[in-house]
Short mmCIF file of C-alpha atoms in Angstrom, two decimals:
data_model
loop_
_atom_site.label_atom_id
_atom_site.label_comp_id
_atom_site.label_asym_id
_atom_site.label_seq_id
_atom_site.Cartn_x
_atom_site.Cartn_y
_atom_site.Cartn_z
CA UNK P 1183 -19.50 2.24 18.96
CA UNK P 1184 -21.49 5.40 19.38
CA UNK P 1185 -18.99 7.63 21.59
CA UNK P 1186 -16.39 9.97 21.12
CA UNK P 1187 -12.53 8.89 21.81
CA UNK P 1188 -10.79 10.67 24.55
CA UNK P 1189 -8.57 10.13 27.46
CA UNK P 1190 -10.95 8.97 29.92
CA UNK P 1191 -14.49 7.01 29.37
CA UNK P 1192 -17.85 8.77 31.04
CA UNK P 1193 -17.83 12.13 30.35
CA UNK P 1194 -20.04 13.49 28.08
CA UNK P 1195 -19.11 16.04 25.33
CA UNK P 1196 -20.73 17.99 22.38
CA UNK P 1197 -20.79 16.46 18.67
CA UNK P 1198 -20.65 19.34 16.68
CA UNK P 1199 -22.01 18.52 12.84
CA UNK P 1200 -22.05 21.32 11.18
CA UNK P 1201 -18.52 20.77 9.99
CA UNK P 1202 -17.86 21.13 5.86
CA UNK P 1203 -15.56 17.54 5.14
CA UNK P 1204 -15.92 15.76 8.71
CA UNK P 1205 -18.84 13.78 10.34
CA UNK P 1206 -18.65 15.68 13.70
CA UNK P 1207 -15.92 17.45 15.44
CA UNK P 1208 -16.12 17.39 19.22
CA UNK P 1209 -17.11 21.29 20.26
CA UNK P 1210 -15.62 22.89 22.54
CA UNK P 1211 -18.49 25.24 23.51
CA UNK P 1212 -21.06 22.51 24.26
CA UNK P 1213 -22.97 23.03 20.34
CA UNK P 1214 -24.37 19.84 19.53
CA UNK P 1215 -25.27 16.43 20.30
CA UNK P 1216 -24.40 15.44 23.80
CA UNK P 1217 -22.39 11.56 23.62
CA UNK P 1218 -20.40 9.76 26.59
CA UNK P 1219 -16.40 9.56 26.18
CA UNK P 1220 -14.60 6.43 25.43
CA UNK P 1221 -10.68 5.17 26.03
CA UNK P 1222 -8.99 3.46 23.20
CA UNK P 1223 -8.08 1.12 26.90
CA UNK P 1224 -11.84 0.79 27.23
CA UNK P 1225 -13.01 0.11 23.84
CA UNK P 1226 -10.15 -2.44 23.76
CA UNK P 1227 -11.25 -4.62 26.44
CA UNK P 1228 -15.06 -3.81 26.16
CA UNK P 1229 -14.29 -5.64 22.29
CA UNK P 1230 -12.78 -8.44 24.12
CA UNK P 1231 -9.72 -7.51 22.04
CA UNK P 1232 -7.09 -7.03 24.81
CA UNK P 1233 -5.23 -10.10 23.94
CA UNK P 1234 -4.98 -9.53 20.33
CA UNK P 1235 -1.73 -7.66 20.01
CA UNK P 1236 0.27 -6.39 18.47
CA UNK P 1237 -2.24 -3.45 17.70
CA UNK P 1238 -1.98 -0.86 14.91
CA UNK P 1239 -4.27 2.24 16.56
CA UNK P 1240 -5.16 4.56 13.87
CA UNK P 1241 -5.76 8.11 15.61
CA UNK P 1242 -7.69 10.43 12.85
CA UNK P 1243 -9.84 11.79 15.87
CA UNK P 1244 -9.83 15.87 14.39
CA UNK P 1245 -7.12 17.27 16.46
CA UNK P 1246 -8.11 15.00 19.59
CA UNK P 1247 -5.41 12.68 18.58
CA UNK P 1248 -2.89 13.47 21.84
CA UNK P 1249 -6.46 12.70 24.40
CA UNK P 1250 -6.67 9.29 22.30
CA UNK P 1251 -3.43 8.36 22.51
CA UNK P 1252 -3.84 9.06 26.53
CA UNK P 1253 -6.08 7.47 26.28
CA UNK P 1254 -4.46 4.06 24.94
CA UNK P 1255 -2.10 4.66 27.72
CA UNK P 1256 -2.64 0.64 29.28
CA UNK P 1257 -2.57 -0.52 26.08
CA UNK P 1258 0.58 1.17 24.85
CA UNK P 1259 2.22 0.18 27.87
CA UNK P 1260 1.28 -3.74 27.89
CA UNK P 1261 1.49 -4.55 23.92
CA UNK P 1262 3.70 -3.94 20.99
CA UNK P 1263 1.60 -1.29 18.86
CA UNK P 1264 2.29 1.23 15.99
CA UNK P 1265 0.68 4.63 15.91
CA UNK P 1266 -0.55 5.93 13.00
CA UNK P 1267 -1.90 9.19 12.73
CA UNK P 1268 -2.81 12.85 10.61
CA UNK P 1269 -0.83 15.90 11.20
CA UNK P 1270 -0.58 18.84 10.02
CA UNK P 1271 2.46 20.74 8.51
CA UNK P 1272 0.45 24.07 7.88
CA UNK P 1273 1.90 26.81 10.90
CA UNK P 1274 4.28 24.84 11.90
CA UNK P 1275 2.08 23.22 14.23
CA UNK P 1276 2.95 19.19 13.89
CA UNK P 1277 2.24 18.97 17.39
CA UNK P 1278 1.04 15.08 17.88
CA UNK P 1279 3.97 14.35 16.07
CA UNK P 1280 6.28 16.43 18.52
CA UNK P 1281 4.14 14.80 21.59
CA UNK P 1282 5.11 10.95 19.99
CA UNK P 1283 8.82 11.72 19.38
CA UNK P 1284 9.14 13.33 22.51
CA UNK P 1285 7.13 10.42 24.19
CA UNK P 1286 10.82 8.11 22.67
CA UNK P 1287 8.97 6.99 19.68
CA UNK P 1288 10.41 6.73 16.01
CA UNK P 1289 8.78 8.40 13.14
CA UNK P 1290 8.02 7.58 9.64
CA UNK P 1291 6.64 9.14 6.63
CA UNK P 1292 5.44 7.23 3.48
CA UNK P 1293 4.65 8.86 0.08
CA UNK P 1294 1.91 7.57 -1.65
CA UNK P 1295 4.23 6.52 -4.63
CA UNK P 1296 5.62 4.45 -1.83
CA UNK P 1297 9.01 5.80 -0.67
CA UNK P 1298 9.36 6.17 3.10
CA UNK P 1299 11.20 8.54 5.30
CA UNK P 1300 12.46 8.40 9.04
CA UNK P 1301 11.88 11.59 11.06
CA UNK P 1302 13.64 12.64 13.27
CA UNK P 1303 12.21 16.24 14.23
CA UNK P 1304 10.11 18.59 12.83
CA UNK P 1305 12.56 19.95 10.11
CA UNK P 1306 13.17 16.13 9.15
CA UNK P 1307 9.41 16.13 8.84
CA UNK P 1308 9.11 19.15 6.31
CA UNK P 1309 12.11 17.71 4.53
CA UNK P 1310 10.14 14.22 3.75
CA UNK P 1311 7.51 15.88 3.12
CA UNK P 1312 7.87 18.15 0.10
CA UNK P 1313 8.27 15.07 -1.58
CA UNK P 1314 4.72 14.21 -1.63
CA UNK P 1315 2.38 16.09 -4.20
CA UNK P 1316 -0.48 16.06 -2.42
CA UNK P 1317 -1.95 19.59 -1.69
CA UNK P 1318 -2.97 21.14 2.06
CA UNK P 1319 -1.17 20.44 5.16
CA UNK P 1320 -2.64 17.27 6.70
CA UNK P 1321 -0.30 14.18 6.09
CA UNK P 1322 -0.30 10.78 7.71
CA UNK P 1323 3.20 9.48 9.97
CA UNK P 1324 3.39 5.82 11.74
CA UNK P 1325 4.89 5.91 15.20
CA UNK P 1326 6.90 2.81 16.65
CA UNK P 1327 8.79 2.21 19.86
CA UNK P 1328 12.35 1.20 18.57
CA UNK P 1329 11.29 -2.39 20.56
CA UNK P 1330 8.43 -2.55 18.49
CA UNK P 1331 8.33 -5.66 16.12
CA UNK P 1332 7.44 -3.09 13.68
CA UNK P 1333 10.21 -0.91 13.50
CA UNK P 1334 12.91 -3.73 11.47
CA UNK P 1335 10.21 -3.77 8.83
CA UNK P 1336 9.57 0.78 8.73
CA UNK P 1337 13.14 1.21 9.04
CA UNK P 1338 14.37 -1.11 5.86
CA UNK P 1339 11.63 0.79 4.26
CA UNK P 1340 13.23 4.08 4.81
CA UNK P 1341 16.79 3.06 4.36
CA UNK P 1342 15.41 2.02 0.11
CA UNK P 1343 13.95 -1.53 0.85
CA UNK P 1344 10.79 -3.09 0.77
#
């Protein structure tokens, strides 16, 4: 679909391009190519995907990630889903991670050698993750409801199974 993800469809916004390691970043000053706004609730139904639950919604939206999720608002409310999504650990910010826990959602983190952590807050978060390797400050968590049909399976995980 040729739109940018945010918390309401119809509005249009600036693709900024001129961004090093990213396709487009949506800019905040109006630099770029104008494109209409599209809900995750939207896109969902507009697919004819509605039905098709549970749903695994993959935000990596370049710091838009808390309009997305608003924007998945219907969806989260009527189906089981898991959240997965980048945040970052550099300044302390972690702030769509903060937003999700505070929101009643359980965390996890998962190493790429394959261990898995529950977090619980932000320290819990730095803890799990100065076990990974990997350099900068962008790391990926999965988000459950503890009702979700996902959370047996993420939570073995972290307690040592598979």
């Amino acid at each position: 679909l040729d739109a940018a993800v945010a918390a309401t469809s119809g509005q249009t916004v600036h693709l900024d391009e001129s961004y090093g390691h990213i396709p487009a970043a949506v800019s905040a000053d109006g630099v770029g190519t104008p494109i209409q706004t599209l809900s995750i609730d939207d896109a969902v139904r507009g697919a004819g995907l509605w039905d098709a639950a549970p749903f695994v919604l993959k935000l990596d939206v370049e710091g838009l990630e808390i309009a997305a999720y608003e924007g998945a608002a219907e969806l989260r409310r009527a189906h089981d889903h898991a959240l997965v999504f980048e945040d970052f650990a550099d300044n302390d910010r972690f702030g769509t991670l903060r937003r999700f826990l505070a929101d009643g959602y359980l965390a996890f983190y998962a190493t790429p050698t394959g261990r898995a952590f529950a977090v619980h807050d932000v320290e819990s978060a730095r803890r799990a993750i100065a076990s990974d390797p990997k350099p900068g400050g962008s790391r990926n968590f999965v988000c459950v409801l503890p009702t979700s049909a996902f959370h047996p399976t993420l939570d073995a995980w972290a307690r040592g199974g598979r």
